[in-house]
Structures are given as structure tokens and as C-alpha cells.
């Protein structure tokens, strides 16, 4: 999946720019990165330790000649794993988007590691019968100052499953999760003002009746309703304030040191 339309990364933070007003908006996912993730710290430690044990035949010979290079090999283990997972997730998203936009999917032409995920998605589509409205839809909130990209919007007519109306959907492909912050993300999308169309024009965000997190795995899928009510959105707004403190306000609250004269302290 390529970078969302009209977006760029600045100092590790993703921003969107409105082609209409040239205003810059922080991305929803960047706002949510403010949240502490204790499980992530555990995972990082686990991946480093596992690499150090499993791949010692690789880094031990290097450590004798270049300790820093060996250190970097071990330290980077979690992020190499993340890059591989992200690449796989992007490939799955791209196949799903092609299907939603009306393209035909020839499973034989899809990469072998992606194919099982796509089969699970097709089974979800068969069982839930979504009527696709949008895919990779970029939304902006002029009122609250954020933006993001919705994976999909679809209408359902499945009263027996409690699904009737228009829903925003977020695809997840990881082994673990989904996690509660997915509801925060979707609530922000739900409360956006406009959809940014590929040609740079805008239209009001359509009526949204709910949100779903769809976890697609190689041999299964799971569908989770997400609370995107005003109550959940208020929590997102509090996190947005914390983000502003970290990335904006905190940079200006301390002035220069006050030093009437040069002072040296004896050791």
C-alpha cells in the first residue's frame, strides 16, 4: 500500500495537507502513537533475546571484529520483523483494495504468502455481502485538526447479524489483536468533516452507522464491532491534546538558563 493521498512524513510524524486550503493536519495514527504500549516493550525485548540466542552463529563472529556492527544486528531484530509484517500487510491491503474497486482477483497470480489472506477476505465478503462504497478514503477534520485514511466504507443489510447501514472498516492482518485503540482510530474517522477525493475535491463524509474491525488471517477471519460513539471520540480528543503537548507546546515552555555570571563549580 502506497502512502495515502496528500500525505507526508515529517520527523516521524505523518501529516496530510488539504489541497483546498493548504492546511496541514496530523494523522490519526500519529496521534494514537502517543499512547503507551506496554506489550510492545515486552515484544521488543523478546525479539532481541530470541535473535541473540537463535542467530548467535551470525553475530558472534562479527562481534569479535566489530562490536558495534554486532550490537546493531541484535538491536535491529524487532524492526526487521516489523518491516516484513508491514510489507505483507500492505500487499494484503492492496489486493483487497483492488477487489473493492471492482478488479478481478486471480488467486494464482497473487504472491503465495498473500494468497491465504485474500481467500479469507473473499470468504468474509461472501458471508457478509458488503456493498462497497469507498476504499482507502482520506478524511479530514477541519473542526478538530486531524486527518486519516479509512480502509473501506460499506453498507450491510444483515439484520440477523446486527449489521444494517453504512460502516467504516479497518483491516487487520497481524497475529495479535485487535486492540482497543482501533476503536479510537475509527471514532476519529467517524467524526471527520469531509472525504478528500482523488481529484483533490471534497465532499461531506457520508452518514456512518457503525464501524468494524475485520481481522483477516491465512485460515480465518474475525469481525469486531467497534464503538465509535461521541464517548469514544472524547477519549481520542484527550489523546490529541497529549500529542500537541509532546510535539508542539512542550517545545516552548522552557526558556534559556538564567546566568548572571559565569559560574564554575569545583569538582
PDB file of C-alpha atoms in Angstrom:
ATOM      1  CA  UNK A   1       0.000   0.000   0.000  1.00  0.00           C
ATOM      2  CA  UNK A   2       1.475   3.353  -1.032  1.00  0.00           C
ATOM      3  CA  UNK A   3       1.429   6.463   1.126  1.00  0.00           C
ATOM      4  CA  UNK A   4      -2.070   7.955   1.483  1.00  0.00           C
ATOM      5  CA  UNK A   5      -3.011  10.763  -0.849  1.00  0.00           C
ATOM      6  CA  UNK A   6      -1.661  14.236   0.047  1.00  0.00           C
ATOM      7  CA  UNK A   7       0.354  12.892   2.985  1.00  0.00           C
ATOM      8  CA  UNK A   8       3.973  13.210   4.037  1.00  0.00           C
ATOM      9  CA  UNK A   9       6.143  12.214   6.975  1.00  0.00           C
ATOM     10  CA  UNK A  10       7.997  14.954   8.887  1.00  0.00           C
ATOM     11  CA  UNK A  11      10.287  13.965  11.763  1.00  0.00           C
ATOM     12  CA  UNK A  12       8.496  10.651  12.094  1.00  0.00           C
ATOM     13  CA  UNK A  13       5.002  12.196  12.170  1.00  0.00           C
ATOM     14  CA  UNK A  14       2.573  11.757   9.291  1.00  0.00           C
ATOM     15  CA  UNK A  15       0.696  14.840   8.134  1.00  0.00           C
ATOM     16  CA  UNK A  16      -1.970  15.432   5.497  1.00  0.00           C
ATOM     17  CA  UNK A  17      -2.314  18.659   3.523  1.00  0.00           C
ATOM     18  CA  UNK A  18      -5.661  19.908   2.289  1.00  0.00           C
ATOM     19  CA  UNK A  19      -5.381  20.809  -1.410  1.00  0.00           C
ATOM     20  CA  UNK A  20      -8.275  23.213  -0.846  1.00  0.00           C
ATOM     21  CA  UNK A  21      -6.842  25.323   1.998  1.00  0.00           C
ATOM     22  CA  UNK A  22      -3.210  24.109   2.219  1.00  0.00           C
ATOM     23  CA  UNK A  23      -3.779  23.475   5.924  1.00  0.00           C
ATOM     24  CA  UNK A  24      -1.703  20.707   7.451  1.00  0.00           C
ATOM     25  CA  UNK A  25      -3.331  18.061   9.651  1.00  0.00           C
ATOM     26  CA  UNK A  26      -1.689  15.457  11.864  1.00  0.00           C
ATOM     27  CA  UNK A  27      -2.683  11.873  11.072  1.00  0.00           C
ATOM     28  CA  UNK A  28      -4.918   9.926  13.412  1.00  0.00           C
ATOM     29  CA  UNK A  29      -2.370   7.124  13.709  1.00  0.00           C
ATOM     30  CA  UNK A  30       0.360   9.595  14.686  1.00  0.00           C
ATOM     31  CA  UNK A  31      -1.894  10.969  17.415  1.00  0.00           C
ATOM     32  CA  UNK A  32      -2.510   7.460  18.728  1.00  0.00           C
ATOM     33  CA  UNK A  33       1.213   6.710  18.803  1.00  0.00           C
ATOM     34  CA  UNK A  34       1.197   8.895  21.930  1.00  0.00           C
ATOM     35  CA  UNK A  35      -0.413   6.022  23.825  1.00  0.00           C
ATOM     36  CA  UNK A  36       1.898   3.889  25.906  1.00  0.00           C
ATOM     37  CA  UNK A  37       2.037   0.298  24.691  1.00  0.00           C
ATOM     38  CA  UNK A  38       3.474  -1.950  27.432  1.00  0.00           C
ATOM     39  CA  UNK A  39       3.000  -5.056  25.296  1.00  0.00           C
ATOM     40  CA  UNK A  40       5.247  -3.501  22.648  1.00  0.00           C
ATOM     41  CA  UNK A  41       8.111  -3.124  25.124  1.00  0.00           C
ATOM     42  CA  UNK A  42       7.769  -6.787  26.080  1.00  0.00           C
ATOM     43  CA  UNK A  43       7.689  -7.805  22.413  1.00  0.00           C
ATOM     44  CA  UNK A  44      10.829  -5.793  21.631  1.00  0.00           C
ATOM     45  CA  UNK A  45      12.724  -7.429  24.490  1.00  0.00           C
ATOM     46  CA  UNK A  46      11.518 -10.858  23.436  1.00  0.00           C
ATOM     47  CA  UNK A  47      12.557 -10.368  19.801  1.00  0.00           C
ATOM     48  CA  UNK A  48      16.006  -9.090  20.763  1.00  0.00           C
ATOM     49  CA  UNK A  49      16.588 -12.000  23.135  1.00  0.00           C
ATOM     50  CA  UNK A  50      15.303 -14.534  20.600  1.00  0.00           C
ATOM     51  CA  UNK A  51      17.566 -13.193  17.867  1.00  0.00           C
ATOM     52  CA  UNK A  52      20.554 -13.154  20.209  1.00  0.00           C
ATOM     53  CA  UNK A  53      20.016 -16.838  21.032  1.00  0.00           C
ATOM     54  CA  UNK A  54      18.873 -18.172  17.664  1.00  0.00           C
ATOM     55  CA  UNK A  55      21.308 -16.258  15.447  1.00  0.00           C
ATOM     56  CA  UNK A  56      24.440 -16.260  17.590  1.00  0.00           C
ATOM     57  CA  UNK A  57      26.345 -18.039  14.831  1.00  0.00           C
ATOM     58  CA  UNK A  58      25.804 -14.895  12.723  1.00  0.00           C
ATOM     59  CA  UNK A  59      26.642 -12.133  15.158  1.00  0.00           C
ATOM     60  CA  UNK A  60      29.271 -13.732  17.397  1.00  0.00           C
ATOM     61  CA  UNK A  61      31.996 -13.841  14.707  1.00  0.00           C
ATOM     62  CA  UNK A  62      31.196 -10.228  13.820  1.00  0.00           C
ATOM     63  CA  UNK A  63      31.324  -9.159  17.473  1.00  0.00           C
ATOM     64  CA  UNK A  64      34.981 -10.120  17.707  1.00  0.00           C
ATOM     65  CA  UNK A  65      35.932  -7.753  14.880  1.00  0.00           C
ATOM     66  CA  UNK A  66      33.231  -5.070  15.022  1.00  0.00           C
ATOM     67  CA  UNK A  67      31.240  -4.987  18.293  1.00  0.00           C
ATOM     68  CA  UNK A  68      29.111  -2.061  17.134  1.00  0.00           C
ATOM     69  CA  UNK A  69      28.014  -3.895  13.985  1.00  0.00           C
ATOM     70  CA  UNK A  70      27.015  -6.923  16.068  1.00  0.00           C
ATOM     71  CA  UNK A  71      25.189  -4.647  18.508  1.00  0.00           C
ATOM     72  CA  UNK A  72      23.242  -3.072  15.631  1.00  0.00           C
ATOM     73  CA  UNK A  73      22.351  -6.508  14.233  1.00  0.00           C
ATOM     74  CA  UNK A  74      20.873  -7.627  17.549  1.00  0.00           C
ATOM     75  CA  UNK A  75      19.206  -4.292  18.330  1.00  0.00           C
ATOM     76  CA  UNK A  76      17.528  -4.123  14.917  1.00  0.00           C
ATOM     77  CA  UNK A  77      15.923  -7.569  15.068  1.00  0.00           C
ATOM     78  CA  UNK A  78      12.428  -6.379  16.131  1.00  0.00           C
ATOM     79  CA  UNK A  79      12.246  -3.740  13.412  1.00  0.00           C
ATOM     80  CA  UNK A  80      13.314  -6.134  10.666  1.00  0.00           C
ATOM     81  CA  UNK A  81      10.430  -8.365  11.755  1.00  0.00           C
ATOM     82  CA  UNK A  82       8.090  -5.378  11.759  1.00  0.00           C
ATOM     83  CA  UNK A  83       9.164  -4.390   8.243  1.00  0.00           C
ATOM     84  CA  UNK A  84       8.405  -7.889   6.974  1.00  0.00           C
ATOM     85  CA  UNK A  85       4.972  -7.888   8.647  1.00  0.00           C
ATOM     86  CA  UNK A  86       4.215  -4.408   7.312  1.00  0.00           C
ATOM     87  CA  UNK A  87       5.157  -5.448   3.764  1.00  0.00           C
ATOM     88  CA  UNK A  88       2.855  -8.454   3.983  1.00  0.00           C
ATOM     89  CA  UNK A  89       0.033  -6.332   5.412  1.00  0.00           C
ATOM     90  CA  UNK A  90       0.470  -3.775   2.627  1.00  0.00           C
ATOM     91  CA  UNK A  91       0.276  -6.499  -0.011  1.00  0.00           C
ATOM     92  CA  UNK A  92      -2.935  -7.852   1.508  1.00  0.00           C
ATOM     93  CA  UNK A  93      -4.412  -4.346   1.685  1.00  0.00           C
ATOM     94  CA  UNK A  94      -3.529  -3.750  -1.970  1.00  0.00           C
ATOM     95  CA  UNK A  95      -5.245  -6.966  -3.081  1.00  0.00           C
ATOM     96  CA  UNK A  96      -8.338  -6.164  -1.019  1.00  0.00           C
ATOM     97  CA  UNK A  97      -8.463  -2.623  -2.390  1.00  0.00           C
ATOM     98  CA  UNK A  98      -8.247  -3.945  -5.949  1.00  0.00           C
ATOM     99  CA  UNK A  99     -11.195  -6.223  -5.262  1.00  0.00           C
ATOM    100  CA  UNK A 100     -13.263  -3.440  -3.684  1.00  0.00           C
ATOM    101  CA  UNK A 101     -12.607  -1.144  -6.643  1.00  0.00           C
ATOM    102  CA  UNK A 102     -14.009  -3.757  -8.990  1.00  0.00           C
ATOM    103  CA  UNK A 103     -10.880  -5.525 -10.086  1.00  0.00           C
ATOM    104  CA  UNK A 104     -10.848  -9.263 -10.599  1.00  0.00           C
ATOM    105  CA  UNK A 105      -8.620 -11.311  -8.354  1.00  0.00           C
ATOM    106  CA  UNK A 106      -6.759 -14.195  -9.916  1.00  0.00           C
ATOM    107  CA  UNK A 107      -5.514 -16.091  -6.883  1.00  0.00           C
ATOM    108  CA  UNK A 108      -2.898 -17.876  -8.975  1.00  0.00           C
ATOM    109  CA  UNK A 109      -1.269 -14.519  -9.736  1.00  0.00           C
ATOM    110  CA  UNK A 110      -1.127 -13.410  -6.094  1.00  0.00           C
ATOM    111  CA  UNK A 111       2.038 -13.995  -4.067  1.00  0.00           C
ATOM    112  CA  UNK A 112       1.980 -17.261  -2.193  1.00  0.00           C
ATOM    113  CA  UNK A 113       2.228 -15.670   1.267  1.00  0.00           C
ATOM    114  CA  UNK A 114      -0.579 -13.203   0.451  1.00  0.00           C
ATOM    115  CA  UNK A 115      -2.986 -15.712  -1.129  1.00  0.00           C
ATOM    116  CA  UNK A 116      -4.339 -17.293   2.114  1.00  0.00           C
ATOM    117  CA  UNK A 117      -5.216 -13.835   3.497  1.00  0.00           C
ATOM    118  CA  UNK A 118      -7.085 -12.954   0.307  1.00  0.00           C
ATOM    119  CA  UNK A 119      -9.014 -16.221   0.460  1.00  0.00           C
ATOM    120  CA  UNK A 120     -10.140 -15.334   3.982  1.00  0.00           C
ATOM    121  CA  UNK A 121     -11.198 -11.879   2.806  1.00  0.00           C
ATOM    122  CA  UNK A 122     -13.217 -13.381  -0.047  1.00  0.00           C
ATOM    123  CA  UNK A 123     -14.955 -15.653   2.454  1.00  0.00           C
ATOM    124  CA  UNK A 124     -15.809 -12.629   4.596  1.00  0.00           C
ATOM    125  CA  UNK A 125     -17.187 -10.917   1.502  1.00  0.00           C
ATOM    126  CA  UNK A 126     -19.282 -13.966   0.634  1.00  0.00           C
ATOM    127  CA  UNK A 127     -20.773 -14.321   4.114  1.00  0.00           C
ATOM    128  CA  UNK A 128     -21.361 -10.653   4.974  1.00  0.00           C
ATOM    129  CA  UNK A 129     -22.251  -9.371   1.466  1.00  0.00           C
ATOM    130  CA  UNK A 130     -20.924  -5.818   1.852  1.00  0.00           C
ATOM    131  CA  UNK A 131     -21.876  -3.248  -0.752  1.00  0.00           C
ATOM    132  CA  UNK A 132     -18.649  -1.348  -1.196  1.00  0.00           C
ATOM    133  CA  UNK A 133     -18.842   2.435  -1.209  1.00  0.00           C
ATOM    134  CA  UNK A 134     -15.198   3.568  -0.851  1.00  0.00           C
ATOM    135  CA  UNK A 135     -11.713   2.169  -0.399  1.00  0.00           C
ATOM    136  CA  UNK A 136      -8.675   3.969   1.060  1.00  0.00           C
ATOM    137  CA  UNK A 137     -10.796   7.071   1.671  1.00  0.00           C
ATOM    138  CA  UNK A 138      -8.860  10.023   3.100  1.00  0.00           C
ATOM    139  CA  UNK A 139     -10.889  12.074   5.579  1.00  0.00           C
ATOM    140  CA  UNK A 140     -10.192  15.490   7.113  1.00  0.00           C
ATOM    141  CA  UNK A 141     -11.494  17.205  10.230  1.00  0.00           C
ATOM    142  CA  UNK A 142     -11.240  20.951   9.815  1.00  0.00           C
ATOM    143  CA  UNK A 143     -13.011  21.364  13.133  1.00  0.00           C
ATOM    144  CA  UNK A 144     -10.607  19.266  15.198  1.00  0.00           C
ATOM    145  CA  UNK A 145      -7.415  19.399  13.131  1.00  0.00           C
ATOM    146  CA  UNK A 146      -6.634  15.829  12.104  1.00  0.00           C
ATOM    147  CA  UNK A 147      -6.844  13.542   9.083  1.00  0.00           C
ATOM    148  CA  UNK A 148      -6.552   9.889   8.195  1.00  0.00           C
ATOM    149  CA  UNK A 149      -7.330   7.196   5.669  1.00  0.00           C
ATOM    150  CA  UNK A 150     -10.221   4.777   6.112  1.00  0.00           C
ATOM    151  CA  UNK A 151      -9.554   1.291   4.762  1.00  0.00           C
ATOM    152  CA  UNK A 152     -13.105   0.894   3.440  1.00  0.00           C
ATOM    153  CA  UNK A 153     -16.714   2.048   3.726  1.00  0.00           C
ATOM    154  CA  UNK A 154     -19.514  -0.424   3.007  1.00  0.00           C
ATOM    155  CA  UNK A 155     -23.239  -0.838   3.553  1.00  0.00           C
ATOM    156  CA  UNK A 156     -24.679  -4.022   5.014  1.00  0.00           C
ATOM    157  CA  UNK A 157     -28.156  -5.476   5.126  1.00  0.00           C
ATOM    158  CA  UNK A 158     -27.643  -8.284   7.608  1.00  0.00           C
ATOM    159  CA  UNK A 159     -30.189  -7.765  10.396  1.00  0.00           C
ATOM    160  CA  UNK A 160     -29.601 -11.328  11.590  1.00  0.00           C
ATOM    161  CA  UNK A 161     -26.007 -10.260  12.347  1.00  0.00           C
ATOM    162  CA  UNK A 162     -26.948  -6.866  13.729  1.00  0.00           C
ATOM    163  CA  UNK A 163     -25.457  -5.107  10.711  1.00  0.00           C
ATOM    164  CA  UNK A 164     -27.705  -2.698   8.851  1.00  0.00           C
ATOM    165  CA  UNK A 165     -26.487   0.553   7.366  1.00  0.00           C
ATOM    166  CA  UNK A 166     -23.167   2.129   6.461  1.00  0.00           C
ATOM    167  CA  UNK A 167     -19.974   1.095   8.254  1.00  0.00           C
ATOM    168  CA  UNK A 168     -16.361   2.127   8.168  1.00  0.00           C
ATOM    169  CA  UNK A 169     -13.976  -0.844   8.143  1.00  0.00           C
ATOM    170  CA  UNK A 170     -10.409  -1.293   9.282  1.00  0.00           C
ATOM    171  CA  UNK A 171      -8.474  -4.336   8.046  1.00  0.00           C
ATOM    172  CA  UNK A 172      -6.066  -6.032  10.438  1.00  0.00           C
ATOM    173  CA  UNK A 173      -3.671  -8.785   9.344  1.00  0.00           C
ATOM    174  CA  UNK A 174      -1.449  -9.272  12.416  1.00  0.00           C
ATOM    175  CA  UNK A 175      -1.349 -12.374  14.591  1.00  0.00           C
ATOM    176  CA  UNK A 176      -2.306 -10.486  17.745  1.00  0.00           C
ATOM    177  CA  UNK A 177      -5.084  -8.002  18.390  1.00  0.00           C
ATOM    178  CA  UNK A 178      -7.132  -6.173  17.506  1.00  0.00           C
ATOM    179  CA  UNK A 179      -6.559  -3.733  20.352  1.00  0.00           C
ATOM    180  CA  UNK A 180      -8.926  -1.141  21.871  1.00  0.00           C
ATOM    181  CA  UNK A 181      -7.141   1.792  20.221  1.00  0.00           C
ATOM    182  CA  UNK A 182      -8.663   0.612  16.918  1.00  0.00           C
ATOM    183  CA  UNK A 183     -11.963   2.000  18.215  1.00  0.00           C
ATOM    184  CA  UNK A 184     -10.276   5.339  18.939  1.00  0.00           C
ATOM    185  CA  UNK A 185      -8.925   5.415  15.398  1.00  0.00           C
ATOM    186  CA  UNK A 186     -12.277   4.587  13.827  1.00  0.00           C
ATOM    187  CA  UNK A 187     -14.128   7.062  16.047  1.00  0.00           C
ATOM    188  CA  UNK A 188     -11.845   9.818  14.767  1.00  0.00           C
ATOM    189  CA  UNK A 189     -12.649   8.831  11.190  1.00  0.00           C
ATOM    190  CA  UNK A 190     -16.350   8.688  12.021  1.00  0.00           C
ATOM    191  CA  UNK A 191     -16.265  12.276  13.337  1.00  0.00           C
ATOM    192  CA  UNK A 192     -14.325  13.767  10.416  1.00  0.00           C
ATOM    193  CA  UNK A 193     -15.883  16.503   8.287  1.00  0.00           C
ATOM    194  CA  UNK A 194     -15.105  15.637   4.683  1.00  0.00           C
ATOM    195  CA  UNK A 195     -13.767  12.968   2.356  1.00  0.00           C
ATOM    196  CA  UNK A 196     -10.870  14.022   0.142  1.00  0.00           C
ATOM    197  CA  UNK A 197     -11.424  12.664  -3.354  1.00  0.00           C
ATOM    198  CA  UNK A 198      -8.542  11.588  -5.643  1.00  0.00           C
ATOM    199  CA  UNK A 199      -9.021  14.667  -7.844  1.00  0.00           C
ATOM    200  CA  UNK A 200      -8.427  16.984  -4.863  1.00  0.00           C
ATOM    201  CA  UNK A 201     -12.038  17.971  -4.324  1.00  0.00           C
ATOM    202  CA  UNK A 202     -14.002  17.292  -1.155  1.00  0.00           C
ATOM    203  CA  UNK A 203     -17.412  16.021  -0.245  1.00  0.00           C
ATOM    204  CA  UNK A 204     -19.128  15.640   3.131  1.00  0.00           C
ATOM    205  CA  UNK A 205     -18.452  12.408   4.960  1.00  0.00           C
ATOM    206  CA  UNK A 206     -21.447  10.145   4.292  1.00  0.00           C
ATOM    207  CA  UNK A 207     -23.735   9.034   7.088  1.00  0.00           C
ATOM    208  CA  UNK A 208     -21.935   6.364   9.118  1.00  0.00           C
ATOM    209  CA  UNK A 209     -23.935   3.961  11.282  1.00  0.00           C
ATOM    210  CA  UNK A 210     -21.107   1.993  12.830  1.00  0.00           C
ATOM    211  CA  UNK A 211     -17.603   0.608  12.479  1.00  0.00           C
ATOM    212  CA  UNK A 212     -15.997  -2.798  12.120  1.00  0.00           C
ATOM    213  CA  UNK A 213     -12.511  -4.135  12.656  1.00  0.00           C
ATOM    214  CA  UNK A 214     -12.039  -7.126  10.360  1.00  0.00           C
ATOM    215  CA  UNK A 215      -9.075  -9.316  11.256  1.00  0.00           C
ATOM    216  CA  UNK A 216      -8.014 -11.322   8.218  1.00  0.00           C
ATOM    217  CA  UNK A 217      -5.686 -14.252   8.786  1.00  0.00           C
ATOM    218  CA  UNK A 218      -4.467 -17.060   6.486  1.00  0.00           C
ATOM    219  CA  UNK A 219      -7.137 -19.569   7.503  1.00  0.00           C
ATOM    220  CA  UNK A 220      -9.817 -17.451   9.158  1.00  0.00           C
ATOM    221  CA  UNK A 221     -11.324 -14.035   9.680  1.00  0.00           C
ATOM    222  CA  UNK A 222     -12.995 -12.327  12.620  1.00  0.00           C
ATOM    223  CA  UNK A 223     -15.327  -9.328  12.645  1.00  0.00           C
ATOM    224  CA  UNK A 224     -15.339  -7.000  15.656  1.00  0.00           C
ATOM    225  CA  UNK A 225     -17.886  -4.182  16.094  1.00  0.00           C
ATOM    226  CA  UNK A 226     -16.161  -1.012  17.320  1.00  0.00           C
ATOM    227  CA  UNK A 227     -17.699   1.692  19.492  1.00  0.00           C
ATOM    228  CA  UNK A 228     -17.300   4.965  17.585  1.00  0.00           C
ATOM    229  CA  UNK A 229     -19.740   6.969  19.692  1.00  0.00           C
ATOM    230  CA  UNK A 230     -19.218  10.501  20.998  1.00  0.00           C
ATOM    231  CA  UNK A 231     -17.929   8.974  24.233  1.00  0.00           C
ATOM    232  CA  UNK A 232     -15.076   7.131  22.475  1.00  0.00           C
ATOM    233  CA  UNK A 233     -14.323  10.198  20.386  1.00  0.00           C
ATOM    234  CA  UNK A 234     -13.883  12.301  23.519  1.00  0.00           C
ATOM    235  CA  UNK A 235     -11.085   9.969  24.606  1.00  0.00           C
ATOM    236  CA  UNK A 236      -9.421  10.402  21.219  1.00  0.00           C
ATOM    237  CA  UNK A 237      -9.608  14.171  21.658  1.00  0.00           C
ATOM    238  CA  UNK A 238      -7.860  13.934  25.037  1.00  0.00           C
ATOM    239  CA  UNK A 239      -5.062  11.905  23.419  1.00  0.00           C
ATOM    240  CA  UNK A 240      -4.841  14.552  20.713  1.00  0.00           C
ATOM    241  CA  UNK A 241      -4.205  17.156  23.426  1.00  0.00           C
ATOM    242  CA  UNK A 242      -1.390  14.976  24.796  1.00  0.00           C
ATOM    243  CA  UNK A 243       0.073  14.744  21.285  1.00  0.00           C
ATOM    244  CA  UNK A 244       0.001  18.533  20.966  1.00  0.00           C
ATOM    245  CA  UNK A 245       1.872  18.842  24.251  1.00  0.00           C
ATOM    246  CA  UNK A 246       4.606  16.417  23.198  1.00  0.00           C
ATOM    247  CA  UNK A 247       5.090  17.667  19.640  1.00  0.00           C
ATOM    248  CA  UNK A 248       4.177  21.352  19.888  1.00  0.00           C
ATOM    249  CA  UNK A 249       3.583  23.069  23.235  1.00  0.00           C
ATOM    250  CA  UNK A 250       6.380  21.374  25.179  1.00  0.00           C
ATOM    251  CA  UNK A 251       8.988  22.837  22.826  1.00  0.00           C
ATOM    252  CA  UNK A 252       8.332  26.402  24.031  1.00  0.00           C
ATOM    253  CA  UNK A 253       7.712  26.147  27.782  1.00  0.00           C
ATOM    254  CA  UNK A 254      11.341  26.289  28.957  1.00  0.00           C
ATOM    255  CA  UNK A 255      13.468  29.323  28.284  1.00  0.00           C
ATOM    256  CA  UNK A 256      17.216  29.756  28.249  1.00  0.00           C
ATOM    257  CA  UNK A 257      19.156  29.286  31.505  1.00  0.00           C
ATOM    258  CA  UNK A 258      19.490  32.462  33.603  1.00  0.00           C
ATOM    259  CA  UNK A 259      23.196  33.002  34.305  1.00  0.00           C
ATOM    260  CA  UNK A 260      24.104  36.399  35.742  1.00  0.00           C
ATOM    261  CA  UNK A 261      27.792  35.460  35.731  1.00  0.00           C
ATOM    262  CA  UNK A 262      29.797  32.511  34.584  1.00  0.00           C
ATOM    263  CA  UNK A 263      29.964  30.017  37.395  1.00  0.00           C
ATOM    264  CA  UNK A 264      32.398  27.152  37.718  1.00  0.00           C
ATOM    265  CA  UNK A 265      31.893  24.542  40.374  1.00  0.00           C
ATOM    266  CA  UNK A 266      34.944  22.806  41.728  1.00  0.00           C
ATOM    267  CA  UNK A 267      34.897  19.050  41.387  1.00  0.00           C
TER     268      UNK A 267
END
